[in-house]
Every structure is written in structure tokens, then in C-alpha cells.
Coordinates of C-alpha atoms and ligand atoms in Angstrom, one line a residue:
M1 CA -12.3 33.9 3.2
S2 CA -15.8 34.3 1.7
Q3 CA -18.1 31.4 1.0
N4 CA -16.4 28.7 -1.1
K5 CA -13.6 30.9 -2.4
V6 CA -10.2 32.1 -1.1
I7 CA -8.7 35.5 -1.7
L8 CA -5.0 35.9 -2.1
N9 CA -3.5 39.3 -1.7
Y10 CA -0.1 39.6 -3.5
D11 CA 1.9 42.4 -5.1
G12 CA -0.8 45.0 -4.4
Q13 CA -3.6 42.9 -6.0
S14 CA -6.3 40.5 -4.9
F15 CA -6.9 37.2 -6.5
E16 CA -9.9 34.8 -5.9
Y17 CA -9.7 31.0 -6.1
P18 CA -12.7 28.7 -5.9
V19 CA -12.9 26.1 -3.1
V20 CA -13.6 22.6 -4.4
E21 CA -16.2 21.0 -2.0
S22 CA -15.9 17.5 -0.6
T23 CA -18.5 15.0 0.5
I24 CA -16.6 14.7 3.8
G25 CA -13.2 15.8 4.9
D26 CA -10.7 18.2 3.3
R27 CA -12.0 20.8 0.8
G28 CA -9.4 22.1 -1.7
I29 CA -8.4 25.5 -3.1
D30 CA -8.5 25.2 -6.9
I31 CA -5.2 27.0 -7.8
S32 CA -5.2 25.9 -11.5
K33 CA -5.0 29.6 -12.5
L34 CA -2.5 30.7 -9.8
R35 CA 0.6 30.8 -11.9
D36 CA -1.0 32.5 -14.9
Q37 CA -2.5 35.2 -12.6
T38 CA 0.3 35.7 -10.0
G39 CA 3.4 34.2 -11.5
L40 CA 3.6 32.2 -8.2
I41 CA 3.5 28.4 -7.7
T42 CA 3.0 26.6 -4.4
L43 CA 5.7 24.7 -2.6
D44 CA 4.7 21.8 -0.3
L45 CA 7.5 19.2 0.3
G46 CA 6.0 15.7 0.5
Y47 CA 2.6 17.2 -0.6
K48 CA 1.5 17.3 3.1
N49 CA -1.1 20.0 2.3
T50 CA -1.6 19.3 -1.4
G51 CA -4.4 17.3 -3.1
A52 CA -3.4 15.6 -6.3
T53 CA -6.8 14.6 -7.5
V54 CA -10.6 14.3 -6.8
S55 CA -11.4 10.7 -5.8
E56 CA -14.5 8.7 -4.8
I57 CA -12.8 5.5 -3.7
T58 CA -11.4 5.7 -0.1
Y59 CA -11.8 8.3 2.6
L60 CA -9.7 8.5 5.8
D61 CA -9.9 10.9 8.7
G62 CA -6.5 11.1 10.3
D63 CA -7.7 12.9 13.4
Q64 CA -10.7 10.6 14.1
G65 CA -8.9 7.5 13.0
E66 CA -11.6 6.6 10.4
L67 CA -11.2 4.7 7.1
Y68 CA -14.0 4.1 4.6
Y69 CA -13.9 2.0 1.4
R70 CA -16.5 3.5 -0.9
G71 CA -18.2 4.9 2.2
Y72 CA -18.2 1.6 4.3
P73 CA -16.3 1.8 7.6
I74 CA -13.2 -0.5 7.7
E75 CA -14.4 -2.0 11.0
Q76 CA -17.6 -3.3 9.3
I77 CA -15.9 -4.4 6.1
A78 CA -13.2 -6.3 8.0
E79 CA -15.8 -8.0 10.2
K80 CA -18.4 -8.8 7.5
S81 CA -16.8 -8.9 4.1
N82 CA -14.2 -10.9 2.3
F83 CA -11.2 -9.9 0.1
T84 CA -12.8 -10.8 -3.2
E85 CA -15.9 -8.8 -2.4
V86 CA -13.7 -5.8 -1.3
M87 CA -11.9 -6.0 -4.6
Y88 CA -15.2 -5.7 -6.4
L89 CA -16.3 -2.9 -4.1
L90 CA -13.2 -0.8 -4.8
L91 CA -13.2 -1.5 -8.5
H92 CA -16.9 -1.0 -9.2
G93 CA -18.0 1.3 -6.4
E94 CA -20.8 -0.8 -4.9
L95 CA -21.1 -4.1 -2.9
P96 CA -21.9 -6.8 -5.5
N97 CA -25.1 -8.9 -5.4
K98 CA -24.7 -12.7 -5.7
E99 CA -24.7 -12.7 -9.5
Q100 CA -22.2 -9.9 -9.7
F101 CA -19.9 -11.5 -7.1
D102 CA -20.1 -14.9 -8.9
N103 CA -19.3 -13.3 -12.3
F104 CA -16.4 -11.4 -10.8
E105 CA -15.0 -14.5 -9.2
T106 CA -15.4 -16.5 -12.4
G107 CA -13.8 -13.7 -14.4
I108 CA -10.7 -13.8 -12.1
K109 CA -10.5 -17.6 -12.3
K110 CA -10.5 -17.4 -16.1
Y111 CA -6.9 -16.1 -15.8
N112 CA -5.9 -18.3 -12.9
F113 CA -2.6 -19.4 -14.6
V114 CA 0.7 -17.8 -15.7
A115 CA 2.6 -18.4 -18.9
D116 CA 5.2 -21.1 -18.7
E117 CA 7.9 -18.6 -19.9
M118 CA 7.3 -16.7 -16.6
K119 CA 8.5 -19.8 -14.7
R120 CA 11.8 -19.7 -16.7
L121 CA 12.0 -16.0 -15.8
I122 CA 11.7 -16.6 -12.1
D123 CA 14.4 -19.3 -12.3
V124 CA 17.1 -16.9 -13.3
F125 CA 16.7 -14.9 -10.1
P126 CA 19.1 -15.8 -7.3
R127 CA 17.3 -17.4 -4.3
S128 CA 18.7 -14.6 -2.2
A129 CA 16.9 -11.9 -4.3
H130 CA 14.5 -9.8 -2.2
P131 CA 11.0 -10.9 -3.1
M132 CA 9.9 -7.3 -3.7
G133 CA 12.5 -6.9 -6.4
V134 CA 11.5 -10.2 -8.0
L135 CA 7.8 -9.3 -7.8
S136 CA 8.3 -5.8 -9.4
S137 CA 10.3 -7.4 -12.3
L138 CA 7.8 -10.2 -12.8
T139 CA 4.9 -7.7 -12.8
S140 CA 6.6 -5.6 -15.4
A141 CA 7.3 -8.7 -17.4
L142 CA 3.6 -9.5 -17.5
T143 CA 3.4 -6.6 -19.9
A144 CA 5.6 -8.5 -22.3
F145 CA 3.0 -11.3 -22.3
N146 CA 0.1 -8.9 -22.4
P147 CA 1.5 -6.1 -24.6
K148 CA -1.8 -4.4 -25.4
A149 CA -1.9 -1.3 -23.3
V150 CA -5.3 -1.3 -21.6
N151 CA -8.1 0.2 -23.7
V152 CA -9.6 2.4 -21.0
N153 CA -12.4 3.4 -23.4
S154 CA -13.8 -0.1 -23.2
K155 CA -15.3 -1.2 -19.8
E156 CA -14.9 -4.8 -20.9
D157 CA -11.2 -4.3 -21.7
L158 CA -10.6 -2.5 -18.4
D159 CA -12.5 -5.1 -16.3
H160 CA -10.6 -8.0 -18.1
A161 CA -7.3 -6.3 -17.5
A162 CA -8.2 -5.8 -13.8
E163 CA -9.4 -9.5 -13.4
M164 CA -6.3 -10.7 -15.3
L165 CA -3.9 -8.8 -13.1
I166 CA -5.7 -9.8 -9.9
A167 CA -5.5 -13.5 -10.9
K168 CA -1.9 -13.5 -12.1
F169 CA -0.5 -11.3 -9.4
S170 CA -1.5 -13.8 -6.7
H171 CA 0.6 -16.4 -8.6
L172 CA 3.6 -14.0 -8.8
C173 CA 3.4 -13.3 -5.1
A174 CA 3.2 -17.0 -4.2
W175 CA 6.0 -17.8 -6.7
T176 CA 8.3 -15.2 -5.1
Y177 CA 7.8 -17.0 -1.8
R178 CA 8.4 -20.4 -3.3
K179 CA 11.6 -19.1 -5.0
R180 CA 12.9 -17.6 -1.8
M181 CA 12.3 -20.9 0.0
G182 CA 13.8 -23.0 -2.8
F183 CA 10.5 -24.9 -3.3
P184 CA 8.9 -25.9 -6.6
I185 CA 6.1 -23.6 -7.7
N186 CA 2.4 -24.5 -7.5
H187 CA -0.3 -23.6 -10.0
G188 CA -3.7 -22.3 -9.1
D189 CA -6.7 -24.4 -8.3
N190 CA -10.0 -23.1 -9.5
S191 CA -12.0 -25.1 -7.0
L192 CA -10.7 -22.7 -4.3
N193 CA -11.6 -19.1 -3.5
Y194 CA -9.0 -16.4 -4.1
V195 CA -7.3 -16.4 -0.6
E196 CA -7.5 -20.2 -0.3
N197 CA -5.9 -20.5 -3.7
F198 CA -3.1 -18.1 -2.8
Y199 CA -2.5 -19.9 0.6
R200 CA -2.3 -23.3 -1.2
M201 CA 0.1 -22.0 -3.9
C202 CA 2.4 -20.7 -1.1
F203 CA 2.3 -23.7 1.3
R204 CA 1.4 -26.8 -0.7
R205 CA 4.3 -29.3 -0.5
P206 CA 4.7 -31.6 -3.5
N207 CA 5.1 -34.7 -1.4
E208 CA 2.0 -34.4 0.8
E209 CA -1.8 -33.7 0.7
F210 CA -2.5 -30.0 1.3
V211 CA -4.7 -29.3 4.3
M212 CA -6.6 -26.0 4.2
N213 CA -6.5 -24.3 7.6
P214 CA -9.6 -22.0 8.0
V215 CA -8.0 -20.0 10.8
V216 CA -5.1 -19.1 8.6
V217 CA -7.3 -18.3 5.6
E218 CA -9.5 -16.1 7.7
A219 CA -6.5 -14.2 9.1
L220 CA -5.0 -13.8 5.6
D221 CA -8.3 -12.6 4.2
K222 CA -8.7 -10.0 7.0
L223 CA -5.1 -8.7 6.5
L224 CA -5.6 -8.4 2.7
I225 CA -8.9 -6.5 3.3
L226 CA -7.1 -4.1 5.7
H227 CA -4.4 -3.3 3.1
A228 CA -6.7 -3.0 0.1
D229 CA -6.6 0.8 -0.4
H230 CA -5.5 3.9 1.4
E231 CA -6.3 6.9 -0.8
Q232 CA -3.3 8.8 -2.2
N233 CA -0.4 7.1 -0.3
C234 CA 3.1 7.0 -1.8
S235 CA 2.7 3.8 -3.9
T236 CA -0.8 4.7 -5.1
S237 CA 0.4 8.1 -6.1
T238 CA 3.2 6.4 -8.0
V239 CA 0.8 4.2 -9.8
R240 CA -1.3 7.2 -10.7
M241 CA 1.7 9.3 -11.8
V242 CA 3.0 6.5 -14.1
G243 CA -0.4 5.8 -15.4
S244 CA -1.0 9.5 -16.1
A245 CA 1.5 9.2 -19.0
H246 CA -0.9 6.5 -20.4
T247 CA 1.5 3.8 -19.5
G248 CA -0.1 0.4 -19.3
L249 CA -1.7 -0.9 -16.1
F250 CA 0.8 -3.7 -15.4
A251 CA 3.8 -1.4 -15.8
S252 CA 2.1 1.2 -13.6
V253 CA 1.6 -1.3 -10.8
S254 CA 5.2 -2.5 -11.2
A255 CA 6.3 1.0 -10.3
G256 CA 3.9 1.1 -7.3
I257 CA 5.5 -2.1 -6.0
S258 CA 8.9 -0.4 -6.0
A259 CA 7.5 2.6 -4.1
L260 CA 5.8 0.3 -1.5
W261 CA 9.2 -1.5 -0.9
G262 CA 10.6 1.5 0.9
P263 CA 11.0 1.1 4.7
L264 CA 9.1 4.4 5.3
H265 CA 6.1 2.9 3.5
G266 CA 5.1 -0.8 3.0
G267 CA 8.6 -2.0 3.8
A268 CA 8.0 -0.9 7.4
N269 CA 6.2 -4.2 8.2
Q270 CA 9.5 -6.1 7.6
A271 CA 11.4 -3.4 9.5
V272 CA 9.1 -3.6 12.5
I273 CA 9.8 -7.4 13.0
E274 CA 13.5 -6.8 12.5
M275 CA 13.3 -4.0 15.1
L276 CA 11.4 -6.2 17.6
E277 CA 13.9 -9.1 17.1
M278 CA 16.8 -6.7 17.6
I279 CA 15.2 -5.4 20.9
E280 CA 14.6 -9.0 22.0
Q281 CA 18.2 -10.0 21.3
D282 CA 19.3 -6.9 23.2
G283 CA 17.5 -8.0 26.4
G284 CA 14.1 -6.6 25.6
D285 CA 14.8 -3.1 27.0
V286 CA 12.1 -1.2 25.2
A287 CA 12.7 2.0 27.1
K288 CA 16.2 2.1 25.7
Y289 CA 14.8 2.0 22.1
V290 CA 12.1 4.5 22.8
E291 CA 14.9 6.9 23.9
K292 CA 16.9 6.1 20.8
A293 CA 13.9 6.9 18.6
K294 CA 13.6 10.3 20.4
N295 CA 17.3 11.1 19.9
K296 CA 17.8 13.4 16.9
D297 CA 21.4 12.4 16.7
D298 CA 20.4 8.7 16.3
N299 CA 18.8 7.8 13.0
F300 CA 16.9 5.0 14.7
R301 CA 13.1 5.3 14.3
L302 CA 10.3 3.3 15.9
M303 CA 9.3 1.4 12.8
G304 CA 5.5 0.9 12.6
F305 CA 4.9 4.2 14.5
G306 CA 3.7 7.5 13.0
H307 CA 1.8 8.3 9.9
R308 CA 1.5 11.2 7.4
V309 CA -2.3 11.3 7.9
Y310 CA -3.3 9.4 11.0
K311 CA -2.6 11.6 14.0
S312 CA -4.5 9.2 16.2
F313 CA -4.7 5.4 16.2
D314 CA -4.6 3.9 12.7
P315 CA -7.9 1.9 12.7
R316 CA -6.3 -0.9 10.8
A317 CA -3.6 -1.3 13.6
T318 CA -6.4 -1.6 16.2
I319 CA -8.1 -4.4 14.2
I320 CA -4.8 -6.2 13.4
K321 CA -3.6 -6.0 17.0
K322 CA -6.8 -7.9 18.2
A323 CA -6.5 -10.3 15.3
A324 CA -2.9 -11.0 16.2
D325 CA -3.8 -11.7 19.8
D326 CA -6.7 -14.0 18.8
L327 CA -4.7 -15.9 16.2
L328 CA -1.7 -16.5 18.5
N329 CA -4.1 -17.7 21.2
A330 CA -6.0 -20.0 18.7
M331 CA -2.7 -21.4 17.4
G332 CA -1.2 -21.7 20.9
I333 CA 1.8 -19.5 19.9
N334 CA 3.6 -17.4 22.5
D335 CA 5.5 -14.9 20.3
K336 CA 7.9 -12.8 22.4
A337 CA 7.8 -10.2 19.6
L338 CA 4.1 -9.5 20.3
D339 CA 4.9 -9.0 24.0
I340 CA 7.7 -6.5 23.1
A341 CA 5.4 -4.8 20.6
M342 CA 2.7 -4.3 23.2
Q343 CA 5.3 -3.0 25.8
L344 CA 6.8 -0.7 23.1
E345 CA 3.3 0.7 22.4
R346 CA 2.5 1.3 26.0
V347 CA 5.9 3.0 26.8
A348 CA 5.7 5.2 23.7
L349 CA 2.1 6.3 24.2
E350 CA 3.0 7.4 27.7
D351 CA 6.0 9.5 26.4
D352 CA 5.5 13.1 25.5
Y353 CA 7.8 12.9 22.5
F354 CA 5.3 10.6 20.8
V355 CA 2.2 12.0 22.3
S356 CA 3.1 15.6 21.3
R357 CA 3.9 14.5 17.7
K358 CA 0.8 12.3 17.6
L359 CA 2.8 9.2 16.7
Y360 CA 0.7 6.1 17.1
P361 CA 1.1 2.5 15.8
N362 CA 0.2 2.2 12.1
V363 CA -0.9 -0.7 9.9
D364 CA 2.6 -2.1 9.8
F365 CA 3.2 -2.3 13.6
Y366 CA 1.3 -5.6 14.3
S367 CA 0.8 -7.1 10.8
G368 CA 4.2 -8.8 10.9
I369 CA 3.2 -10.7 14.1
I370 CA 0.4 -12.3 12.2
Y371 CA 2.4 -13.1 9.0
R372 CA 5.1 -14.7 11.2
A373 CA 2.5 -16.8 13.0
L374 CA 1.3 -18.0 9.5
G375 CA 4.8 -19.1 8.7
I376 CA 5.5 -16.3 6.2
P377 CA 9.1 -15.2 6.3
T378 CA 9.9 -11.6 7.2
E379 CA 11.2 -10.6 3.7
M380 CA 7.8 -11.7 2.3
F381 CA 5.8 -9.3 4.5
T382 CA 5.9 -6.4 2.0
V383 CA 4.8 -8.8 -0.8
M384 CA 1.7 -9.6 1.3
F385 CA 1.1 -5.8 1.6
A386 CA 1.4 -5.5 -2.2
L387 CA -1.1 -8.4 -2.7
G388 CA -3.6 -6.6 -0.4
R389 CA -3.0 -3.2 -2.1
L390 CA -3.4 -4.4 -5.6
P391 CA -7.1 -3.7 -5.9
G392 CA -6.5 -0.2 -4.6
W393 CA -3.8 0.5 -7.1
I394 CA -6.0 -0.8 -9.9
S395 CA -9.1 1.1 -8.8
Q396 CA -7.2 4.4 -8.4
W397 CA -5.5 3.9 -11.8
K398 CA -8.8 3.1 -13.4
E399 CA -10.4 6.2 -11.8
M400 CA -7.5 8.4 -12.9
R401 CA -7.7 7.2 -16.5
L402 CA -11.5 7.3 -16.8
K403 CA -11.6 10.8 -15.3
G404 CA -9.0 11.9 -17.8
D405 CA -6.6 13.3 -15.2
P406 CA -3.8 15.2 -17.1
I407 CA -0.2 13.8 -17.2
G408 CA 1.4 14.6 -13.8
R409 CA 4.2 17.1 -14.1
P410 CA 4.9 19.2 -10.9
R411 CA 6.9 22.4 -11.0
Q412 CA 9.8 23.5 -8.7
V413 CA 11.3 26.5 -7.0
Y414 CA 14.8 26.8 -8.6
Q415 CA 17.7 27.8 -6.4
G416 CA 20.6 26.8 -8.6
A417 CA 23.2 28.8 -10.5
Q418 CA 22.3 31.9 -12.5
K419 CA 22.8 31.8 -16.3
R420 CA 26.6 31.6 -17.1
D421 CA 28.8 30.8 -20.1
Y422 CA 30.6 27.5 -20.8
I423 CA 34.3 27.5 -19.9
D424 CA 36.7 25.2 -21.8
I425 CA 38.5 22.7 -19.7
V426 CA 41.9 24.3 -20.4
N427 CA 40.6 27.5 -18.7
R428 CA 39.1 25.9 -15.6
Ligands
SDX501 C1 2.5 3.1 5.5 O1 0.4 7.2 3.5 C2 -0.1 6.0 3.8 O2 -1.4 5.9 3.8 C3 0.8 4.8 4.0 C4 0.2 3.6 4.5 C5 -0.7 2.9 3.5 O3 -1.6 2.2 3.9 O4 -0.4 3.1 2.3 O5 -0.6 3.8 5.7 C6 1.3 2.5 4.9 O6 3.4 3.5 4.8 C7 2.5 3.3 7.0 C8 3.8 4.0 7.5 C9 4.8 3.0 7.7 N1 6.1 3.6 8.0 C10 6.7 3.5 9.2 O7 6.2 2.9 10.1 C11 8.1 4.1 9.3 C12 8.2 4.9 10.6 N2 7.4 6.1 10.5 C13 8.0 7.3 10.0 O8 9.1 7.2 9.2 C14 7.0 8.5 9.7 O9 6.2 8.5 10.7 C15 6.3 8.4 8.4 C16 7.2 8.3 7.2 C17 5.3 7.3 8.4 C18 5.5 9.7 8.3 O10 6.5 10.7 8.2 P1 6.0 12.3 8.0 O11 4.6 12.4 8.0 O12 6.9 12.9 6.9 O13 6.4 12.9 9.4 P2 7.8 13.4 9.8 O14 8.9 12.4 9.3 O15 7.9 14.8 9.4 O16 7.8 13.3 11.4 C19 7.2 14.3 12.2 C20 8.0 14.3 13.5 C21 9.6 14.4 13.3 O17 10.1 14.9 14.5 P3 10.4 16.5 14.6 O18 11.3 16.8 13.4 O19 9.1 17.2 14.5 O20 11.2 16.7 15.9 O21 7.8 13.0 14.2 C22 9.1 12.3 14.2 C23 10.0 13.0 13.2 O22 11.4 12.8 13.6 N3 8.8 10.9 13.9 C24 9.3 9.8 14.5 C25 8.7 8.7 13.8 N4 7.9 9.1 12.9 C26 7.9 10.5 12.9 N5 10.2 9.7 15.5 C27 10.5 8.5 15.8 N6 10.0 7.3 15.3 C28 9.1 7.4 14.3 N7 8.6 6.3 13.8

């Protein structure tokens, strides 16, 4: 392979393809002329080796366990920043100065309410409805109240749409919680910051004064930061794919919510707690469940373990694990699930099956421990993931539209029937 190009020998000919350079990490072979020149396409199930785009937003190194938001290491961001600032950073590419931060926060607060008709919409859902199904429906319904597809040629329109969705989405997430609990909904309070406002909308009881707990707000803020973006994961790729058809921002995000719901993706945080509770109810025998996870004939998987990209510790899991420990100590909570999670991690990471496959705890392994300590019910965990990932989805959608990425339309290798003539039913 000569400098910055790749040579493909096929059918007695040689074809050259340029290598697209990166700032850091994977470089890509530009195969945009492959099919025209060779008649071949590539096949890569799950896109494990395939880049879908060129992006400047988030970088992660799965081997080193590194994650950068616009170049800033997640460890520094999690320690020093706050979720509103991280939303600005992802959307605009730079950390805001004081004036930019204040304008951004004010821009979000301008939309800090949701149309009354949306309340009637949420009332028709059964209380038993899974919050992710409610959230996806409500987000799509926002399009009905904001029918103008986003004018991406206007920076003002794009920024307003982003600030509007960020403001209203926190209401929809809080309202799905209130619906699930059978509580009356709360409206926003512009005297509070974004995370305080969300926390109050979730937990304020109509019959008592709401007391803001800074320990809870800080834990929520950190969790939302850690979930804010993760380059081309399944749900973000869904938002990009839907948006590539020039579908509106709200409807694109609604599709991303559905992708995130899957237990192999964001739904894993709910599945982890359900797994830990099952192990606890079964006597806490973690070794038994590690063996089950290794057994090919058993479809049980260690939820919260493994990752498509991280082949070492997910840096977010490391931060969340410490935050969980600190929070439970600060709140004086002794959660058996945390003990079981730590035992499970220790047993798995000493077992060759996991070590050889480079399966480590991911972002979902410990996050549920914190959500549970904050009084958030298990079925709401993925809604929390969605609230955190919202700025990432919007930033990636914005980048895709501004860069003019073409409509996504992959090809296939067809292995179905050869051409054949129709047979009338009487002759079959
Ligand atoms: C998220 O992409 C992102 O960035 C996602 C995310 C984000 O921020 O957006 O990080 C959030 O989705 C985290 C992942 C949450 N999902 C889970 O915790 C579910 C459990 N994990 C797995 O299902 C799995 O690890 C995936 C889905 C996460 C990754 O699957 P891959 O990359 O397709 O890997 P694979 O299924 O091909 O597994 C490789 C091998 C297989 O064994 P062999 O066939 O080689 O013998 O590892 C085994 C798998 O059976 N394996 C597991 C396992 N995960 C993989 N075995 C037991 N338990 C597991 N959890």
C-alpha cells in the first residue's frame, strides 16, 4: 500500500483508491468509485469496519479507552464542565465564553414550556406504557406543533430548532416519568438551570415545597454529560440516516429514540439492573451467571458488558463506577446491586472468555445504580440516556445537513431466487 492510497488487484487489473486522512484515529479508504470501476461493492455486516461519514464532533479510541468531545478528554469534561456547557460545545464546536453561555441558556429558557395539547396527548397513553415508547411518540408529535422543517441554510433557524428541542425534550422526559408514576405533570421554572429544572419537573410533589438536593443535581449533571455523544453509534446513525432524507430534526430524533430503546444499545442500562436483581434473587451466585453468559447454547448475555468499539475499559464506566460509589456513600445507601455488579466485574475480568474477547463494563453497567439511588425507576433509565444523548443527536444531525451528506442508501449482496415467471395459483 503506497503512501495515502490503496491498490486493489481484481480480475487481472489494479485499481487505486485514495486514503482519507484523519486528525487522530482511523483513516478511511475512499471507495466511492469502487463499483463503477470493478463492479464490486463491499460487505460489512454491522458496519464494523465501515465509516459512514467524516465528523469533527467526537473521537473515541476503543483500544486506549479514550473519549474526546470536540477534542476535550471526557475525564476533564466530566470533572470541570456542566451539561449545558457540554451541549453548547457539541453544537458549536468550542467551549462558550460567559456571554455565549448566558445567551445559549437564555435561548433554551425561551422555549421552556410545552403546548397544552401535548398534555392531552400524554393523557391517552396507558400508565403501563413503556416511557421510551411514550417519549418517541411525543417527540414525533412535537413536529405537529412545529411543522416547519428546519431551515438548515439559516444558522438562526438551526440554533433556534436545537434550543427549542433541548428545552421541550426535558419536559417530555420528565412528563413520561410523571405519567408512569401517575403523578400530575410539572411545568418548567426558568429560575433554575437545565438539570435543576429537569430534576424539579420529575420530583416536585404538588402538596409540598420542593427542596433541591445538590448531590442529586451534580450526579444527574455528570451522567448527562457522560451520555452526551458517542460518534456513530446505532441511534446516532439512525438520526443521521433519517435526516439524510431531509426529514425534520424532531422526527429524526424520534427515530433515534426508538433505536436507543433496544437492549443491545441504550436499553442495556435497564437490562443491567434487571439482571443484577435476578442474580440477587437467585442467591447472588455471580459465577453461575458468568458461566451462563459464556454458554453458546444459552442466550443469556452479561448486560452492560462488551462494546462494538471499546476493547478496553469504557472510560465512562470508570467515571460512573466511582460516582456511584461516592453517591451511595454520601446518601448512606447500601445497594446490594452495586455489590453484585462489582463482584460480576471482578469474576468476568478474571475469566479468559471475557478477557480474550476484550469484553469490559460499558457505560450502561453502573449507570442504573446511580439512577436507582436517585429514585428513578428502572424503566426510566433509557429515557435518562436519551436526555443525555440529545445534544449529540442534534449536533451530528446538524453536521450531516450542513456538510450536505447525500441520502443514505446502502447496497446489498443478493442471494435470493434467480429471475422466474409467475405461476397462476391453479398451477401451483
Ligand atoms: C451502548 O456504539 C456505541 O457507542 C453504543 C454506546 C453509546 O454510547 O451510544 O456506547 C451505548 O449501546 C453500550 C452497549 C450496551 N449493550 C450491552 O451492554 C448489551 C450487551 N453487550 C453485547 O450485546 C455486545 O457486546 C454489543 C452489542 C455491545 C457489541 O456487540 P458486537 O460488537 O456486535 O460484538 P459481538 O456480538 O460480535 O460479540 C463478540 C463476541 C461474541 O462471541 P463469539 O461469537 O466471538 O464466541 O463476544 C461475545 C459474543 O457472543 N459477547 C458477549 C457479550 N458481548 C459480546 N458474551 C457475553 N456477554 C456479553 N455481553
